[in-house]
């Protein structure tokens, strides 16, 4: 367990720096953390970890490589550069598996941002300028989610028993120093849509006993999923006070069990996968 605690401690150290940073991770000024060798985007806790590092350390690229991968692409990590730890699951060899024991174990690797590596250029892979209105893209994304959205309430919430999302009218939202009224509205709507993925007909996250801890854990999942979707859809999600509260919730959630953060980020990615699957279904129906 020592490695897990070290990994989370290092992440939280970066979170502390991010809370006071003027440009927090959900502004899309870098590409989504992606391994340049495989071109696979990082998921779960690794995605969050590297996003925060990109912002706090002011990296201009979202691409990452291990030391060996950099060498294989004729690049070289500059002397004195420090990598970021990522975790991955490695299968336990069948001959070493014990009855009722784990079939996978957590392992760790260090990756370096492209800004730390010499000899590799990306003229064609960097993110292209946004030419589509991100608000319209986000509205279309939400319209494809088959969960009724009822407007006119004083608050925003998801009802598992009725499988309904209740929201204030969009005109009730207002601009703040951190975001426009539309950005606030879409961020909250995506948060509630992330909650809806926990319904028994989807990921079935609400079948256990409802406790203070389970409610806080579910909020962490929904906020993580919504924040990541805001980044992907190009919405400039709320930063300052709202984001600081989100970061603080991490520390509260992992007080007794540091690995809960890993599980929550994995659950958030699964929630996003469900919402994205509806987009694919909508495209198939349109065709």
mmCIF file of C-alpha atoms in Angstrom:
data_model
loop_
_atom_site.group_PDB
_atom_site.id
_atom_site.type_symbol
_atom_site.label_atom_id
_atom_site.label_comp_id
_atom_site.label_asym_id
_atom_site.label_seq_id
_atom_site.Cartn_x
_atom_site.Cartn_y
_atom_site.Cartn_z
ATOM 1 C CA UNK A 1 0.000 0.000 0.000
ATOM 2 C CA UNK A 2 2.952 2.319 0.396
ATOM 3 C CA UNK A 3 3.131 2.961 -3.362
ATOM 4 C CA UNK A 4 -0.554 3.847 -3.510
ATOM 5 C CA UNK A 5 -0.220 6.324 -0.662
ATOM 6 C CA UNK A 6 2.882 7.852 -2.245
ATOM 7 C CA UNK A 7 1.103 8.200 -5.561
ATOM 8 C CA UNK A 8 -1.961 9.905 -4.017
ATOM 9 C CA UNK A 9 0.234 12.102 -1.811
ATOM 10 C CA UNK A 10 2.116 13.330 -4.874
ATOM 11 C CA UNK A 11 -1.156 14.027 -6.664
ATOM 12 C CA UNK A 12 -2.574 15.950 -3.698
ATOM 13 C CA UNK A 13 0.592 18.035 -3.508
ATOM 14 C CA UNK A 14 -0.106 19.093 -7.092
ATOM 15 C CA UNK A 15 -3.779 19.688 -6.226
ATOM 16 C CA UNK A 16 -2.710 22.119 -3.491
ATOM 17 C CA UNK A 17 -0.744 24.067 -6.080
ATOM 18 C CA UNK A 18 -3.663 23.967 -8.524
ATOM 19 C CA UNK A 19 -6.109 25.480 -6.031
ATOM 20 C CA UNK A 20 -4.221 28.762 -6.090
ATOM 21 C CA UNK A 21 -3.473 28.659 -9.784
ATOM 22 C CA UNK A 22 -5.063 31.251 -12.043
ATOM 23 C CA UNK A 23 -5.806 28.767 -14.824
ATOM 24 C CA UNK A 24 -7.144 25.464 -13.542
ATOM 25 C CA UNK A 25 -7.284 22.150 -15.412
ATOM 26 C CA UNK A 26 -10.643 22.440 -17.072
ATOM 27 C CA UNK A 27 -9.619 25.267 -19.396
ATOM 28 C CA UNK A 28 -8.837 23.658 -22.716
ATOM 29 C CA UNK A 29 -5.551 25.361 -23.476
ATOM 30 C CA UNK A 30 -3.739 22.038 -23.916
ATOM 31 C CA UNK A 31 -4.799 18.809 -25.531
ATOM 32 C CA UNK A 32 -6.217 15.972 -23.435
ATOM 33 C CA UNK A 33 -3.373 13.983 -21.826
ATOM 34 C CA UNK A 34 -2.406 11.409 -24.449
ATOM 35 C CA UNK A 35 0.412 8.917 -24.843
ATOM 36 C CA UNK A 36 2.256 9.974 -27.985
ATOM 37 C CA UNK A 37 3.571 6.494 -28.714
ATOM 38 C CA UNK A 38 0.179 4.735 -28.755
ATOM 39 C CA UNK A 39 -1.966 7.871 -29.307
ATOM 40 C CA UNK A 40 -4.278 6.496 -26.607
ATOM 41 C CA UNK A 41 -5.710 9.139 -24.257
ATOM 42 C CA UNK A 42 -5.123 8.602 -20.533
ATOM 43 C CA UNK A 43 -8.187 7.709 -18.473
ATOM 44 C CA UNK A 44 -9.338 7.847 -14.887
ATOM 45 C CA UNK A 45 -6.924 9.013 -12.215
ATOM 46 C CA UNK A 46 -4.055 9.288 -14.715
ATOM 47 C CA UNK A 47 -6.095 11.699 -16.814
ATOM 48 C CA UNK A 48 -6.777 13.949 -13.812
ATOM 49 C CA UNK A 49 -3.188 13.688 -12.594
ATOM 50 C CA UNK A 50 -1.644 14.706 -15.920
ATOM 51 C CA UNK A 51 -4.226 17.422 -16.595
ATOM 52 C CA UNK A 52 -3.322 19.126 -13.329
ATOM 53 C CA UNK A 53 0.383 18.776 -14.078
ATOM 54 C CA UNK A 54 -0.111 20.340 -17.531
ATOM 55 C CA UNK A 55 -1.715 23.391 -15.977
ATOM 56 C CA UNK A 56 0.365 23.871 -12.836
ATOM 57 C CA UNK A 57 3.673 23.214 -14.601
ATOM 58 C CA UNK A 58 2.495 25.283 -17.597
ATOM 59 C CA UNK A 59 3.170 22.635 -20.220
ATOM 60 C CA UNK A 60 1.967 23.629 -23.685
ATOM 61 C CA UNK A 61 1.517 20.053 -24.892
ATOM 62 C CA UNK A 62 -0.854 17.304 -23.798
ATOM 63 C CA UNK A 63 1.423 14.525 -25.065
ATOM 64 C CA UNK A 64 3.401 12.265 -22.726
ATOM 65 C CA UNK A 65 5.993 9.492 -23.105
ATOM 66 C CA UNK A 66 7.999 7.173 -20.923
ATOM 67 C CA UNK A 67 11.790 7.520 -21.100
ATOM 68 C CA UNK A 68 12.055 4.449 -23.358
ATOM 69 C CA UNK A 69 9.224 5.606 -25.595
ATOM 70 C CA UNK A 70 10.953 8.955 -26.097
ATOM 71 C CA UNK A 71 14.139 7.158 -27.163
ATOM 72 C CA UNK A 72 12.180 4.962 -29.576
ATOM 73 C CA UNK A 73 10.913 8.132 -31.301
ATOM 74 C CA UNK A 74 14.445 9.564 -31.517
ATOM 75 C CA UNK A 75 13.790 11.931 -28.660
ATOM 76 C CA UNK A 76 15.690 12.506 -25.422
ATOM 77 C CA UNK A 77 14.392 13.583 -22.012
ATOM 78 C CA UNK A 78 16.407 16.602 -20.914
ATOM 79 C CA UNK A 79 18.757 16.081 -17.987
ATOM 80 C CA UNK A 80 17.258 16.923 -14.614
ATOM 81 C CA UNK A 81 13.618 16.648 -15.741
ATOM 82 C CA UNK A 82 11.235 14.948 -13.315
ATOM 83 C CA UNK A 83 8.522 12.615 -14.609
ATOM 84 C CA UNK A 84 4.959 12.185 -13.370
ATOM 85 C CA UNK A 85 3.875 8.837 -11.976
ATOM 86 C CA UNK A 86 0.980 7.046 -13.648
ATOM 87 C CA UNK A 87 -0.556 3.762 -12.572
ATOM 88 C CA UNK A 88 -1.716 0.830 -14.639
ATOM 89 C CA UNK A 89 -3.070 -2.647 -14.025
ATOM 90 C CA UNK A 90 -0.779 -5.559 -14.818
ATOM 91 C CA UNK A 91 -2.152 -9.127 -15.035
ATOM 92 C CA UNK A 92 -0.836 -11.611 -12.479
ATOM 93 C CA UNK A 93 0.716 -14.606 -14.272
ATOM 94 C CA UNK A 94 -1.640 -17.565 -14.071
ATOM 95 C CA UNK A 95 0.947 -19.711 -12.289
ATOM 96 C CA UNK A 96 1.254 -17.061 -9.529
ATOM 97 C CA UNK A 97 -2.457 -16.493 -8.987
ATOM 98 C CA UNK A 98 -3.890 -17.611 -5.664
ATOM 99 C CA UNK A 99 -7.437 -18.925 -5.119
ATOM 100 C CA UNK A 100 -9.784 -15.950 -4.734
ATOM 101 C CA UNK A 101 -6.754 -13.671 -5.128
ATOM 102 C CA UNK A 102 -6.433 -10.681 -7.473
ATOM 103 C CA UNK A 103 -5.873 -11.318 -11.175
ATOM 104 C CA UNK A 104 -4.398 -7.838 -11.655
ATOM 105 C CA UNK A 105 -1.993 -5.732 -9.594
ATOM 106 C CA UNK A 106 -1.329 -1.994 -9.686
ATOM 107 C CA UNK A 107 2.015 -0.965 -11.149
ATOM 108 C CA UNK A 108 3.568 2.455 -11.661
ATOM 109 C CA UNK A 109 5.513 4.148 -14.436
ATOM 110 C CA UNK A 110 6.962 7.624 -14.978
ATOM 111 C CA UNK A 111 6.011 9.702 -17.997
ATOM 112 C CA UNK A 112 7.423 12.975 -19.298
ATOM 113 C CA UNK A 113 5.608 15.774 -21.055
ATOM 114 C CA UNK A 114 6.700 16.560 -24.598
ATOM 115 C CA UNK A 115 7.892 19.951 -23.300
ATOM 116 C CA UNK A 116 10.535 18.035 -21.313
ATOM 117 C CA UNK A 117 11.802 16.129 -24.346
ATOM 118 C CA UNK A 118 14.121 17.264 -27.135
ATOM 119 C CA UNK A 119 14.096 15.950 -30.690
ATOM 120 C CA UNK A 120 10.373 15.332 -31.226
ATOM 121 C CA UNK A 121 8.102 17.754 -33.072
ATOM 122 C CA UNK A 122 4.376 17.510 -33.712
ATOM 123 C CA UNK A 123 3.418 19.738 -36.642
ATOM 124 C CA UNK A 124 0.245 17.774 -37.446
ATOM 125 C CA UNK A 125 -0.949 16.355 -34.127
ATOM 126 C CA UNK A 126 -1.460 19.404 -31.943
ATOM 127 C CA UNK A 127 -5.039 20.539 -31.310
ATOM 128 C CA UNK A 128 -6.619 22.559 -34.094
ATOM 129 C CA UNK A 129 -8.392 25.879 -33.381
ATOM 130 C CA UNK A 130 -12.022 25.492 -32.326
ATOM 131 C CA UNK A 131 -14.325 26.426 -35.234
ATOM 132 C CA UNK A 132 -17.612 25.077 -33.830
ATOM 133 C CA UNK A 133 -19.569 26.916 -31.141
ATOM 134 C CA UNK A 134 -18.830 24.789 -28.040
ATOM 135 C CA UNK A 135 -22.148 25.750 -26.450
ATOM 136 C CA UNK A 136 -24.097 24.397 -29.405
ATOM 137 C CA UNK A 137 -21.972 21.243 -29.346
ATOM 138 C CA UNK A 138 -22.704 20.768 -25.642
ATOM 139 C CA UNK A 139 -26.430 21.401 -26.136
ATOM 140 C CA UNK A 140 -26.538 18.807 -28.911
ATOM 141 C CA UNK A 141 -24.646 16.365 -26.670
ATOM 142 C CA UNK A 142 -27.180 16.845 -23.850
ATOM 143 C CA UNK A 143 -30.143 16.574 -26.247
ATOM 144 C CA UNK A 144 -29.034 13.041 -27.136
ATOM 145 C CA UNK A 145 -29.268 11.814 -23.528
ATOM 146 C CA UNK A 146 -32.622 9.977 -23.146
ATOM 147 C CA UNK A 147 -33.340 11.275 -19.654
ATOM 148 C CA UNK A 148 -36.188 13.809 -19.253
ATOM 149 C CA UNK A 149 -35.006 17.277 -18.201
ATOM 150 C CA UNK A 150 -37.684 19.268 -16.372
ATOM 151 C CA UNK A 151 -37.023 22.994 -16.026
ATOM 152 C CA UNK A 152 -38.491 25.399 -13.503
ATOM 153 C CA UNK A 153 -37.257 24.039 -10.160
ATOM 154 C CA UNK A 154 -35.468 26.146 -7.564
ATOM 155 C CA UNK A 155 -32.572 23.694 -7.506
ATOM 156 C CA UNK A 156 -30.803 21.153 -9.700
ATOM 157 C CA UNK A 157 -31.069 17.440 -8.914
ATOM 158 C CA UNK A 158 -31.473 13.974 -10.430
ATOM 159 C CA UNK A 159 -34.291 11.702 -9.231
ATOM 160 C CA UNK A 160 -33.330 7.994 -9.504
ATOM 161 C CA UNK A 161 -36.876 6.838 -8.664
ATOM 162 C CA UNK A 162 -38.368 8.829 -11.564
ATOM 163 C CA UNK A 163 -35.241 8.819 -13.733
ATOM 164 C CA UNK A 164 -35.642 12.567 -14.246
ATOM 165 C CA UNK A 165 -33.354 15.577 -14.126
ATOM 166 C CA UNK A 166 -34.775 18.756 -12.581
ATOM 167 C CA UNK A 167 -33.141 22.100 -13.363
ATOM 168 C CA UNK A 168 -33.789 25.803 -12.819
ATOM 169 C CA UNK A 169 -34.700 27.642 -16.010
ATOM 170 C CA UNK A 170 -31.602 28.593 -17.974
ATOM 171 C CA UNK A 171 -32.637 32.246 -17.620
ATOM 172 C CA UNK A 172 -32.272 31.873 -13.834
ATOM 173 C CA UNK A 173 -28.519 31.383 -14.205
ATOM 174 C CA UNK A 174 -26.311 34.461 -14.230
ATOM 175 C CA UNK A 175 -22.808 35.462 -15.171
ATOM 176 C CA UNK A 176 -20.063 35.387 -12.537
ATOM 177 C CA UNK A 177 -16.400 36.350 -12.566
ATOM 178 C CA UNK A 178 -15.505 32.736 -13.402
ATOM 179 C CA UNK A 179 -18.006 31.859 -16.158
ATOM 180 C CA UNK A 180 -20.986 33.000 -18.198
ATOM 181 C CA UNK A 181 -24.574 32.057 -17.366
ATOM 182 C CA UNK A 182 -24.618 29.540 -20.240
ATOM 183 C CA UNK A 183 -21.397 27.929 -19.033
ATOM 184 C CA UNK A 184 -22.813 27.560 -15.525
ATOM 185 C CA UNK A 185 -26.049 26.086 -16.880
ATOM 186 C CA UNK A 186 -24.340 23.541 -19.124
ATOM 187 C CA UNK A 187 -21.853 22.536 -16.414
ATOM 188 C CA UNK A 188 -24.676 21.872 -13.939
ATOM 189 C CA UNK A 189 -26.734 19.997 -16.552
ATOM 190 C CA UNK A 190 -23.785 17.743 -17.383
ATOM 191 C CA UNK A 191 -23.274 17.120 -13.662
ATOM 192 C CA UNK A 192 -26.875 15.918 -13.302
ATOM 193 C CA UNK A 193 -26.602 13.831 -16.465
ATOM 194 C CA UNK A 194 -23.541 12.159 -14.977
ATOM 195 C CA UNK A 195 -25.675 11.297 -11.926
ATOM 196 C CA UNK A 196 -28.267 9.725 -14.235
ATOM 197 C CA UNK A 197 -25.737 7.118 -15.382
ATOM 198 C CA UNK A 198 -26.004 5.569 -11.915
ATOM 199 C CA UNK A 199 -29.608 4.464 -12.569
ATOM 200 C CA UNK A 200 -30.327 0.729 -12.199
ATOM 201 C CA UNK A 201 -30.808 0.409 -15.976
ATOM 202 C CA UNK A 202 -27.355 1.864 -16.623
ATOM 203 C CA UNK A 203 -24.422 1.498 -14.199
ATOM 204 C CA UNK A 204 -26.524 0.737 -11.096
ATOM 205 C CA UNK A 205 -24.537 2.866 -8.609
ATOM 206 C CA UNK A 206 -27.465 3.501 -6.230
ATOM 207 C CA UNK A 207 -28.307 -0.064 -5.166
ATOM 208 C CA UNK A 208 -26.385 0.087 -1.884
ATOM 209 C CA UNK A 209 -27.268 1.807 1.391
ATOM 210 C CA UNK A 210 -27.498 5.590 1.119
ATOM 211 C CA UNK A 211 -25.032 7.118 3.592
ATOM 212 C CA UNK A 212 -23.220 10.414 3.951
ATOM 213 C CA UNK A 213 -20.095 8.779 2.552
ATOM 214 C CA UNK A 214 -21.900 7.214 -0.435
ATOM 215 C CA UNK A 215 -23.561 10.535 -1.284
ATOM 216 C CA UNK A 216 -20.217 12.360 -1.151
ATOM 217 C CA UNK A 217 -18.632 9.653 -3.312
ATOM 218 C CA UNK A 218 -21.414 9.950 -5.904
ATOM 219 C CA UNK A 219 -20.990 13.739 -5.985
ATOM 220 C CA UNK A 220 -17.277 13.276 -6.617
ATOM 221 C CA UNK A 221 -18.023 10.953 -9.542
ATOM 222 C CA UNK A 222 -20.586 13.303 -11.079
ATOM 223 C CA UNK A 223 -18.448 16.415 -10.709
ATOM 224 C CA UNK A 224 -15.400 14.686 -12.147
ATOM 225 C CA UNK A 225 -17.388 13.399 -15.142
ATOM 226 C CA UNK A 226 -19.009 16.787 -15.751
ATOM 227 C CA UNK A 227 -15.717 18.648 -15.505
ATOM 228 C CA UNK A 228 -14.001 16.276 -17.933
ATOM 229 C CA UNK A 229 -16.910 16.581 -20.374
ATOM 230 C CA UNK A 230 -16.737 20.370 -20.123
ATOM 231 C CA UNK A 231 -13.118 20.148 -21.202
ATOM 232 C CA UNK A 232 -13.864 17.786 -24.083
ATOM 233 C CA UNK A 233 -16.818 19.826 -25.331
ATOM 234 C CA UNK A 234 -14.864 23.082 -25.189
ATOM 235 C CA UNK A 235 -16.888 24.721 -22.424
ATOM 236 C CA UNK A 236 -14.884 27.003 -20.152
ATOM 237 C CA UNK A 237 -16.172 25.467 -16.963
ATOM 238 C CA UNK A 238 -16.316 27.397 -13.733
ATOM 239 C CA UNK A 239 -12.943 27.801 -12.098
ATOM 240 C CA UNK A 240 -12.064 29.819 -8.935
ATOM 241 C CA UNK A 241 -14.481 29.150 -6.032
ATOM 242 C CA UNK A 242 -16.447 26.298 -7.622
ATOM 243 C CA UNK A 243 -13.360 24.457 -8.745
ATOM 244 C CA UNK A 244 -11.590 24.984 -5.434
ATOM 245 C CA UNK A 245 -14.533 23.287 -3.711
ATOM 246 C CA UNK A 246 -14.235 20.348 -6.094
ATOM 247 C CA UNK A 247 -10.536 19.939 -5.398
ATOM 248 C CA UNK A 248 -11.190 20.184 -1.678
ATOM 249 C CA UNK A 249 -13.773 17.394 -1.978
ATOM 250 C CA UNK A 250 -11.031 15.072 -3.182
ATOM 251 C CA UNK A 251 -9.118 15.533 0.026
ATOM 252 C CA UNK A 252 -12.237 14.953 2.090
ATOM 253 C CA UNK A 253 -13.171 11.812 0.156
ATOM 254 C CA UNK A 254 -9.778 10.146 0.557
ATOM 255 C CA UNK A 255 -9.238 10.972 4.218
ATOM 256 C CA UNK A 256 -9.763 7.361 5.332
ATOM 257 C CA UNK A 257 -9.121 5.519 2.071
ATOM 258 C CA UNK A 258 -6.666 7.069 -0.404
ATOM 259 C CA UNK A 259 -7.466 4.562 -3.153
ATOM 260 C CA UNK A 260 -11.067 5.868 -3.253
ATOM 261 C CA UNK A 261 -9.817 8.592 -5.600
ATOM 262 C CA UNK A 262 -8.661 5.976 -8.103
ATOM 263 C CA UNK A 263 -12.040 4.232 -7.945
ATOM 264 C CA UNK A 264 -13.980 7.491 -8.274
ATOM 265 C CA UNK A 265 -12.071 8.596 -11.367
ATOM 266 C CA UNK A 266 -12.587 5.176 -12.944
ATOM 267 C CA UNK A 267 -16.321 5.434 -12.204
ATOM 268 C CA UNK A 268 -16.394 8.917 -13.748
ATOM 269 C CA UNK A 269 -14.858 7.585 -16.966
ATOM 270 C CA UNK A 270 -17.503 4.825 -17.079
ATOM 271 C CA UNK A 271 -20.217 7.468 -16.656
ATOM 272 C CA UNK A 272 -18.746 9.431 -19.559
ATOM 273 C CA UNK A 273 -18.644 6.268 -21.672
ATOM 274 C CA UNK A 274 -22.393 5.757 -21.091
ATOM 275 C CA UNK A 275 -23.213 9.352 -22.096
ATOM 276 C CA UNK A 276 -21.014 9.078 -25.178
ATOM 277 C CA UNK A 277 -22.677 5.815 -26.186
ATOM 278 C CA UNK A 278 -25.952 7.724 -26.489
ATOM 279 C CA UNK A 279 -24.268 10.045 -28.982
ATOM 280 C CA UNK A 280 -23.317 7.070 -31.141
ATOM 281 C CA UNK A 281 -26.841 5.651 -30.916
ATOM 282 C CA UNK A 282 -28.271 8.998 -32.009
ATOM 283 C CA UNK A 283 -25.972 9.101 -35.031
ATOM 284 C CA UNK A 284 -26.958 5.551 -36.014
ATOM 285 C CA UNK A 285 -30.660 6.402 -35.757
ATOM 286 C CA UNK A 286 -30.157 9.532 -37.857
ATOM 287 C CA UNK A 287 -28.411 7.494 -40.548
#
